[in-house]
Amino acid sequence: MIIQGYNFFCDLPEDARYVRSPQPDERFIEENMVFILPDRLRKFRRHLWHVRRNPGPVHVYVPLFRVNTVLASEPLPGGYGPPQSVYPFYTHTTRRRGRALDYYVLFIFRDKDSFVRCQSAVELAGPQE
């Protein structure tokens, strides 16, 4: 996968979760989502983005907007449903304006050092529930 303007990316860890509003009011379904990240990823919160595939024959993905996040140790925001598993949600297709759009949630980086630190944190085993 190629992310336009960025050289490196990491997937979400399996112990990440998300919450959604039971009464969605958004342009993208992702706009009413808040991702619950393990505390070990607190330094990488600003690098978490919703991305989509650029229309056309090339498989280049473009960042849409930053993901809303809370850490697992923080209180959950009010007005949202129960926490849900991220997988396989982060790879889904949504229809908007009559065409299929391919969306992902990724940690994206321009520098290799941040990418390597995040990749190590993602690979650490999360707390068992």
mmCIF file with all atom_site columns, C-alpha atoms in Angstrom:
data_model
loop_
_atom_site.group_PDB
_atom_site.id
_atom_site.type_symbol
_atom_site.label_atom_id
_atom_site.label_alt_id
_atom_site.label_comp_id
_atom_site.label_asym_id
_atom_site.label_entity_id
_atom_site.label_seq_id
_atom_site.pdbx_PDB_ins_code
_atom_site.Cartn_x
_atom_site.Cartn_y
_atom_site.Cartn_z
_atom_site.occupancy
_atom_site.B_iso_or_equiv
_atom_site.pdbx_formal_charge
_atom_site.auth_seq_id
_atom_site.auth_comp_id
_atom_site.auth_asym_id
_atom_site.auth_atom_id
_atom_site.pdbx_PDB_model_num
ATOM 1   C CA . MET A 1 1   ? 0.000   0.000  0.000   1.00 0.00 ? 1   MET A CA 1
ATOM 2   C CA . ILE A 1 2   ? 1.231   3.520  -0.800  1.00 0.00 ? 2   ILE A CA 1
ATOM 3   C CA . ILE A 1 3   ? 0.072   6.445  1.359   1.00 0.00 ? 3   ILE A CA 1
ATOM 4   C CA . GLN A 1 4   ? 0.290   9.764  -0.509  1.00 0.00 ? 4   GLN A CA 1
ATOM 5   C CA . GLY A 1 5   ? 2.775   12.076 1.213   1.00 0.00 ? 5   GLY A CA 1
ATOM 6   C CA . TYR A 1 6   ? 3.874   9.456  3.796   1.00 0.00 ? 6   TYR A CA 1
ATOM 7   C CA . ASN A 1 7   ? 6.539   6.767  3.690   1.00 0.00 ? 7   ASN A CA 1
ATOM 8   C CA . PHE A 1 8   ? 5.530   4.403  6.502   1.00 0.00 ? 8   PHE A CA 1
ATOM 9   C CA . PHE A 1 9   ? 2.364   3.039  8.098   1.00 0.00 ? 9   PHE A CA 1
ATOM 10  C CA . CYS A 1 10  ? 1.256   0.596  10.822  1.00 0.00 ? 10  CYS A CA 1
ATOM 11  C CA . ASP A 1 11  ? -2.026  -1.226 11.300  1.00 0.00 ? 11  ASP A CA 1
ATOM 12  C CA . LEU A 1 12  ? -4.029  -0.962 14.504  1.00 0.00 ? 12  LEU A CA 1
ATOM 13  C CA . PRO A 1 13  ? -3.206  -3.531 17.199  1.00 0.00 ? 13  PRO A CA 1
ATOM 14  C CA . GLU A 1 14  ? -5.684  -6.296 17.931  1.00 0.00 ? 14  GLU A CA 1
ATOM 15  C CA . ASP A 1 15  ? -6.398  -4.918 21.410  1.00 0.00 ? 15  ASP A CA 1
ATOM 16  C CA . ALA A 1 16  ? -7.637  -1.561 20.070  1.00 0.00 ? 16  ALA A CA 1
ATOM 17  C CA . ARG A 1 17  ? -11.399 -0.978 20.191  1.00 0.00 ? 17  ARG A CA 1
ATOM 18  C CA . TYR A 1 18  ? -13.857 1.670  19.059  1.00 0.00 ? 18  TYR A CA 1
ATOM 19  C CA . VAL A 1 19  ? -17.196 3.152  20.123  1.00 0.00 ? 19  VAL A CA 1
ATOM 20  C CA . ARG A 1 20  ? -19.887 4.597  17.854  1.00 0.00 ? 20  ARG A CA 1
ATOM 21  C CA . SER A 1 21  ? -22.851 6.843  18.468  1.00 0.00 ? 21  SER A CA 1
ATOM 22  C CA . PRO A 1 22  ? -26.112 4.878  18.399  1.00 0.00 ? 22  PRO A CA 1
ATOM 23  C CA . GLN A 1 23  ? -27.690 7.833  16.542  1.00 0.00 ? 23  GLN A CA 1
ATOM 24  C CA . PRO A 1 24  ? -25.180 8.526  13.760  1.00 0.00 ? 24  PRO A CA 1
ATOM 25  C CA . ASP A 1 25  ? -25.176 11.983 12.181  1.00 0.00 ? 25  ASP A CA 1
ATOM 26  C CA . GLU A 1 26  ? -22.184 12.268 9.861   1.00 0.00 ? 26  GLU A CA 1
ATOM 27  C CA . ARG A 1 27  ? -20.906 12.570 6.304   1.00 0.00 ? 27  ARG A CA 1
ATOM 28  C CA . PHE A 1 28  ? -18.589 9.580  6.799   1.00 0.00 ? 28  PHE A CA 1
ATOM 29  C CA . ILE A 1 29  ? -19.433 6.762  9.210   1.00 0.00 ? 29  ILE A CA 1
ATOM 30  C CA . GLU A 1 30  ? -16.012 7.288  10.770  1.00 0.00 ? 30  GLU A CA 1
ATOM 31  C CA . GLU A 1 31  ? -16.901 10.803 11.947  1.00 0.00 ? 31  GLU A CA 1
ATOM 32  C CA . ASN A 1 32  ? -18.949 9.507  14.889  1.00 0.00 ? 32  ASN A CA 1
ATOM 33  C CA . MET A 1 33  ? -16.356 6.945  15.982  1.00 0.00 ? 33  MET A CA 1
ATOM 34  C CA . VAL A 1 34  ? -13.878 7.197  18.830  1.00 0.00 ? 34  VAL A CA 1
ATOM 35  C CA . PHE A 1 35  ? -11.058 4.652  18.923  1.00 0.00 ? 35  PHE A CA 1
ATOM 36  C CA . ILE A 1 36  ? -9.874  3.296  22.267  1.00 0.00 ? 36  ILE A CA 1
ATOM 37  C CA . LEU A 1 37  ? -6.121  2.810  22.063  1.00 0.00 ? 37  LEU A CA 1
ATOM 38  C CA . PRO A 1 38  ? -3.959  0.824  24.470  1.00 0.00 ? 38  PRO A CA 1
ATOM 39  C CA . ASP A 1 39  ? -1.933  3.134  26.725  1.00 0.00 ? 39  ASP A CA 1
ATOM 40  C CA . ARG A 1 40  ? 1.322   1.950  25.151  1.00 0.00 ? 40  ARG A CA 1
ATOM 41  C CA . LEU A 1 41  ? 0.323   3.816  21.952  1.00 0.00 ? 41  LEU A CA 1
ATOM 42  C CA . ARG A 1 42  ? -0.329  7.192  23.628  1.00 0.00 ? 42  ARG A CA 1
ATOM 43  C CA . LYS A 1 43  ? 2.654   8.824  21.883  1.00 0.00 ? 43  LYS A CA 1
ATOM 44  C CA . PHE A 1 44  ? 1.261   7.902  18.455  1.00 0.00 ? 44  PHE A CA 1
ATOM 45  C CA . ARG A 1 45  ? -2.333  9.148  18.800  1.00 0.00 ? 45  ARG A CA 1
ATOM 46  C CA . ARG A 1 46  ? -1.792  12.112 16.469  1.00 0.00 ? 46  ARG A CA 1
ATOM 47  C CA . HIS A 1 47  ? -0.506  9.742  13.774  1.00 0.00 ? 47  HIS A CA 1
ATOM 48  C CA . LEU A 1 48  ? -3.750  7.754  13.565  1.00 0.00 ? 48  LEU A CA 1
ATOM 49  C CA . TRP A 1 49  ? -5.667  8.660  10.385  1.00 0.00 ? 49  TRP A CA 1
ATOM 50  C CA . HIS A 1 50  ? -8.656  7.560  8.369   1.00 0.00 ? 50  HIS A CA 1
ATOM 51  C CA . VAL A 1 51  ? -7.408  6.994  4.823   1.00 0.00 ? 51  VAL A CA 1
ATOM 52  C CA . ARG A 1 52  ? -9.136  6.078  1.576   1.00 0.00 ? 52  ARG A CA 1
ATOM 53  C CA . ARG A 1 53  ? -8.051  4.788  -1.786  1.00 0.00 ? 53  ARG A CA 1
ATOM 54  C CA . ASN A 1 54  ? -7.645  7.466  -4.414  1.00 0.00 ? 54  ASN A CA 1
ATOM 55  C CA . PRO A 1 55  ? -10.141 7.042  -7.270  1.00 0.00 ? 55  PRO A CA 1
ATOM 56  C CA . GLY A 1 56  ? -8.618  5.677  -10.439 1.00 0.00 ? 56  GLY A CA 1
ATOM 57  C CA . PRO A 1 57  ? -6.410  2.790  -11.478 1.00 0.00 ? 57  PRO A CA 1
ATOM 58  C CA . VAL A 1 58  ? -3.533  3.446  -9.044  1.00 0.00 ? 58  VAL A CA 1
ATOM 59  C CA . HIS A 1 59  ? -3.616  2.021  -5.525  1.00 0.00 ? 59  HIS A CA 1
ATOM 60  C CA . VAL A 1 60  ? -2.521  5.154  -3.703  1.00 0.00 ? 60  VAL A CA 1
ATOM 61  C CA . TYR A 1 61  ? -4.268  5.952  -0.418  1.00 0.00 ? 61  TYR A CA 1
ATOM 62  C CA . VAL A 1 62  ? -4.822  9.518  0.830   1.00 0.00 ? 62  VAL A CA 1
ATOM 63  C CA . PRO A 1 63  ? -5.303  10.660 4.442   1.00 0.00 ? 63  PRO A CA 1
ATOM 64  C CA . LEU A 1 64  ? -8.854  11.951 5.061   1.00 0.00 ? 64  LEU A CA 1
ATOM 65  C CA . PHE A 1 65  ? -8.828  13.179 8.650   1.00 0.00 ? 65  PHE A CA 1
ATOM 66  C CA . ARG A 1 66  ? -7.321  12.341 12.033  1.00 0.00 ? 66  ARG A CA 1
ATOM 67  C CA . VAL A 1 67  ? -9.020  9.681  14.094  1.00 0.00 ? 67  VAL A CA 1
ATOM 68  C CA . ASN A 1 68  ? -10.725 10.674 17.352  1.00 0.00 ? 68  ASN A CA 1
ATOM 69  C CA . THR A 1 69  ? -9.079  8.678  20.135  1.00 0.00 ? 69  THR A CA 1
ATOM 70  C CA . VAL A 1 70  ? -9.094  8.040  23.864  1.00 0.00 ? 70  VAL A CA 1
ATOM 71  C CA . LEU A 1 71  ? -6.686  5.869  25.798  1.00 0.00 ? 71  LEU A CA 1
ATOM 72  C CA . ALA A 1 72  ? -7.861  2.714  27.531  1.00 0.00 ? 72  ALA A CA 1
ATOM 73  C CA . SER A 1 73  ? -7.068  4.348  30.906  1.00 0.00 ? 73  SER A CA 1
ATOM 74  C CA . GLU A 1 74  ? -9.267  7.384  30.153  1.00 0.00 ? 74  GLU A CA 1
ATOM 75  C CA . PRO A 1 75  ? -13.035 7.497  30.700  1.00 0.00 ? 75  PRO A CA 1
ATOM 76  C CA . LEU A 1 76  ? -15.148 6.734  27.641  1.00 0.00 ? 76  LEU A CA 1
ATOM 77  C CA . PRO A 1 77  ? -17.059 9.647  26.129  1.00 0.00 ? 77  PRO A CA 1
ATOM 78  C CA . GLY A 1 78  ? -20.779 9.809  26.909  1.00 0.00 ? 78  GLY A CA 1
ATOM 79  C CA . GLY A 1 79  ? -23.476 9.073  24.348  1.00 0.00 ? 79  GLY A CA 1
ATOM 80  C CA . TYR A 1 80  ? -21.668 6.202  22.626  1.00 0.00 ? 80  TYR A CA 1
ATOM 81  C CA . GLY A 1 81  ? -22.455 2.514  22.442  1.00 0.00 ? 81  GLY A CA 1
ATOM 82  C CA . PRO A 1 82  ? -20.374 -0.243 24.035  1.00 0.00 ? 82  PRO A CA 1
ATOM 83  C CA . PRO A 1 83  ? -16.769 -0.796 22.887  1.00 0.00 ? 83  PRO A CA 1
ATOM 84  C CA . GLN A 1 84  ? -16.464 -2.882 19.727  1.00 0.00 ? 84  GLN A CA 1
ATOM 85  C CA . SER A 1 85  ? -13.553 -4.844 18.304  1.00 0.00 ? 85  SER A CA 1
ATOM 86  C CA . VAL A 1 86  ? -11.637 -2.960 15.632  1.00 0.00 ? 86  VAL A CA 1
ATOM 87  C CA . TYR A 1 87  ? -11.072 -6.017 13.474  1.00 0.00 ? 87  TYR A CA 1
ATOM 88  C CA . PRO A 1 88  ? -12.253 -6.462 10.780  1.00 0.00 ? 88  PRO A CA 1
ATOM 89  C CA . PHE A 1 89  ? -13.871 -2.997 10.779  1.00 0.00 ? 89  PHE A CA 1
ATOM 90  C CA . TYR A 1 90  ? -10.786 -1.089 9.721   1.00 0.00 ? 90  TYR A CA 1
ATOM 91  C CA . THR A 1 91  ? -10.893 -2.727 6.291   1.00 0.00 ? 91  THR A CA 1
ATOM 92  C CA . HIS A 1 92  ? -14.355 -2.174 4.917   1.00 0.00 ? 92  HIS A CA 1
ATOM 93  C CA . THR A 1 93  ? -16.052 -0.664 1.900   1.00 0.00 ? 93  THR A CA 1
ATOM 94  C CA . THR A 1 94  ? -18.605 2.105  2.193   1.00 0.00 ? 94  THR A CA 1
ATOM 95  C CA . ARG A 1 95  ? -20.848 3.441  -0.567  1.00 0.00 ? 95  ARG A CA 1
ATOM 96  C CA . ARG A 1 96  ? -21.159 7.200  -0.937  1.00 0.00 ? 96  ARG A CA 1
ATOM 97  C CA . ARG A 1 97  ? -22.304 9.190  -3.948  1.00 0.00 ? 97  ARG A CA 1
ATOM 98  C CA . GLY A 1 98  ? -22.851 6.029  -5.972  1.00 0.00 ? 98  GLY A CA 1
ATOM 99  C CA . ARG A 1 99  ? -19.316 4.670  -5.846  1.00 0.00 ? 99  ARG A CA 1
ATOM 100 C CA . ALA A 1 100 ? -17.462 2.302  -3.550  1.00 0.00 ? 100 ALA A CA 1
ATOM 101 C CA . LEU A 1 101 ? -14.845 3.901  -1.324  1.00 0.00 ? 101 LEU A CA 1
ATOM 102 C CA . ASP A 1 102 ? -12.158 1.795  0.321   1.00 0.00 ? 102 ASP A CA 1
ATOM 103 C CA . TYR A 1 103 ? -11.348 3.017  3.867   1.00 0.00 ? 103 TYR A CA 1
ATOM 104 C CA . TYR A 1 104 ? -8.677  2.063  6.405   1.00 0.00 ? 104 TYR A CA 1
ATOM 105 C CA . VAL A 1 105 ? -7.481  3.307  9.792   1.00 0.00 ? 105 VAL A CA 1
ATOM 106 C CA . LEU A 1 106 ? -3.694  3.511  9.947   1.00 0.00 ? 106 LEU A CA 1
ATOM 107 C CA . PHE A 1 107 ? -0.866  5.053  11.927  1.00 0.00 ? 107 PHE A CA 1
ATOM 108 C CA . ILE A 1 108 ? 1.034   6.969  9.225   1.00 0.00 ? 108 ILE A CA 1
ATOM 109 C CA . PHE A 1 109 ? 4.546   8.452  9.432   1.00 0.00 ? 109 PHE A CA 1
ATOM 110 C CA . ARG A 1 110 ? 6.993   10.408 7.312   1.00 0.00 ? 110 ARG A CA 1
ATOM 111 C CA . ASP A 1 111 ? 10.079  9.327  9.304   1.00 0.00 ? 111 ASP A CA 1
ATOM 112 C CA . LYS A 1 112 ? 11.380  5.820  9.884   1.00 0.00 ? 112 LYS A CA 1
ATOM 113 C CA . ASP A 1 113 ? 12.234  6.261  13.590  1.00 0.00 ? 113 ASP A CA 1
ATOM 114 C CA . SER A 1 114 ? 8.618   6.995  14.606  1.00 0.00 ? 114 SER A CA 1
ATOM 115 C CA . PHE A 1 115 ? 7.409   4.154  12.394  1.00 0.00 ? 115 PHE A CA 1
ATOM 116 C CA . VAL A 1 116 ? 9.801   1.652  14.021  1.00 0.00 ? 116 VAL A CA 1
ATOM 117 C CA . ARG A 1 117 ? 8.832   2.768  17.565  1.00 0.00 ? 117 ARG A CA 1
ATOM 118 C CA . CYS A 1 118 ? 5.121   2.516  16.736  1.00 0.00 ? 118 CYS A CA 1
ATOM 119 C CA . GLN A 1 119 ? 5.529   -0.864 15.052  1.00 0.00 ? 119 GLN A CA 1
ATOM 120 C CA . SER A 1 120 ? 7.254   -2.193 18.179  1.00 0.00 ? 120 SER A CA 1
ATOM 121 C CA . ALA A 1 121 ? 4.450   -0.852 20.393  1.00 0.00 ? 121 ALA A CA 1
ATOM 122 C CA . VAL A 1 122 ? 1.760   -2.293 18.116  1.00 0.00 ? 122 VAL A CA 1
ATOM 123 C CA . GLU A 1 123 ? 3.364   -5.740 18.233  1.00 0.00 ? 123 GLU A CA 1
ATOM 124 C CA . LEU A 1 124 ? 3.482   -5.856 22.056  1.00 0.00 ? 124 LEU A CA 1
ATOM 125 C CA . ALA A 1 125 ? 0.837   -8.087 23.575  1.00 0.00 ? 125 ALA A CA 1
ATOM 126 C CA . GLY A 1 126 ? -2.001  -6.041 25.049  1.00 0.00 ? 126 GLY A CA 1
ATOM 127 C CA . PRO A 1 127 ? -3.710  -6.739 28.363  1.00 0.00 ? 127 PRO A CA 1
ATOM 128 C CA . GLN A 1 128 ? -5.957  -9.790 28.393  1.00 0.00 ? 128 GLN A CA 1
ATOM 129 C CA . GLU A 1 129 ? -9.681  -9.146 28.868  1.00 0.00 ? 129 GLU A CA 1
#
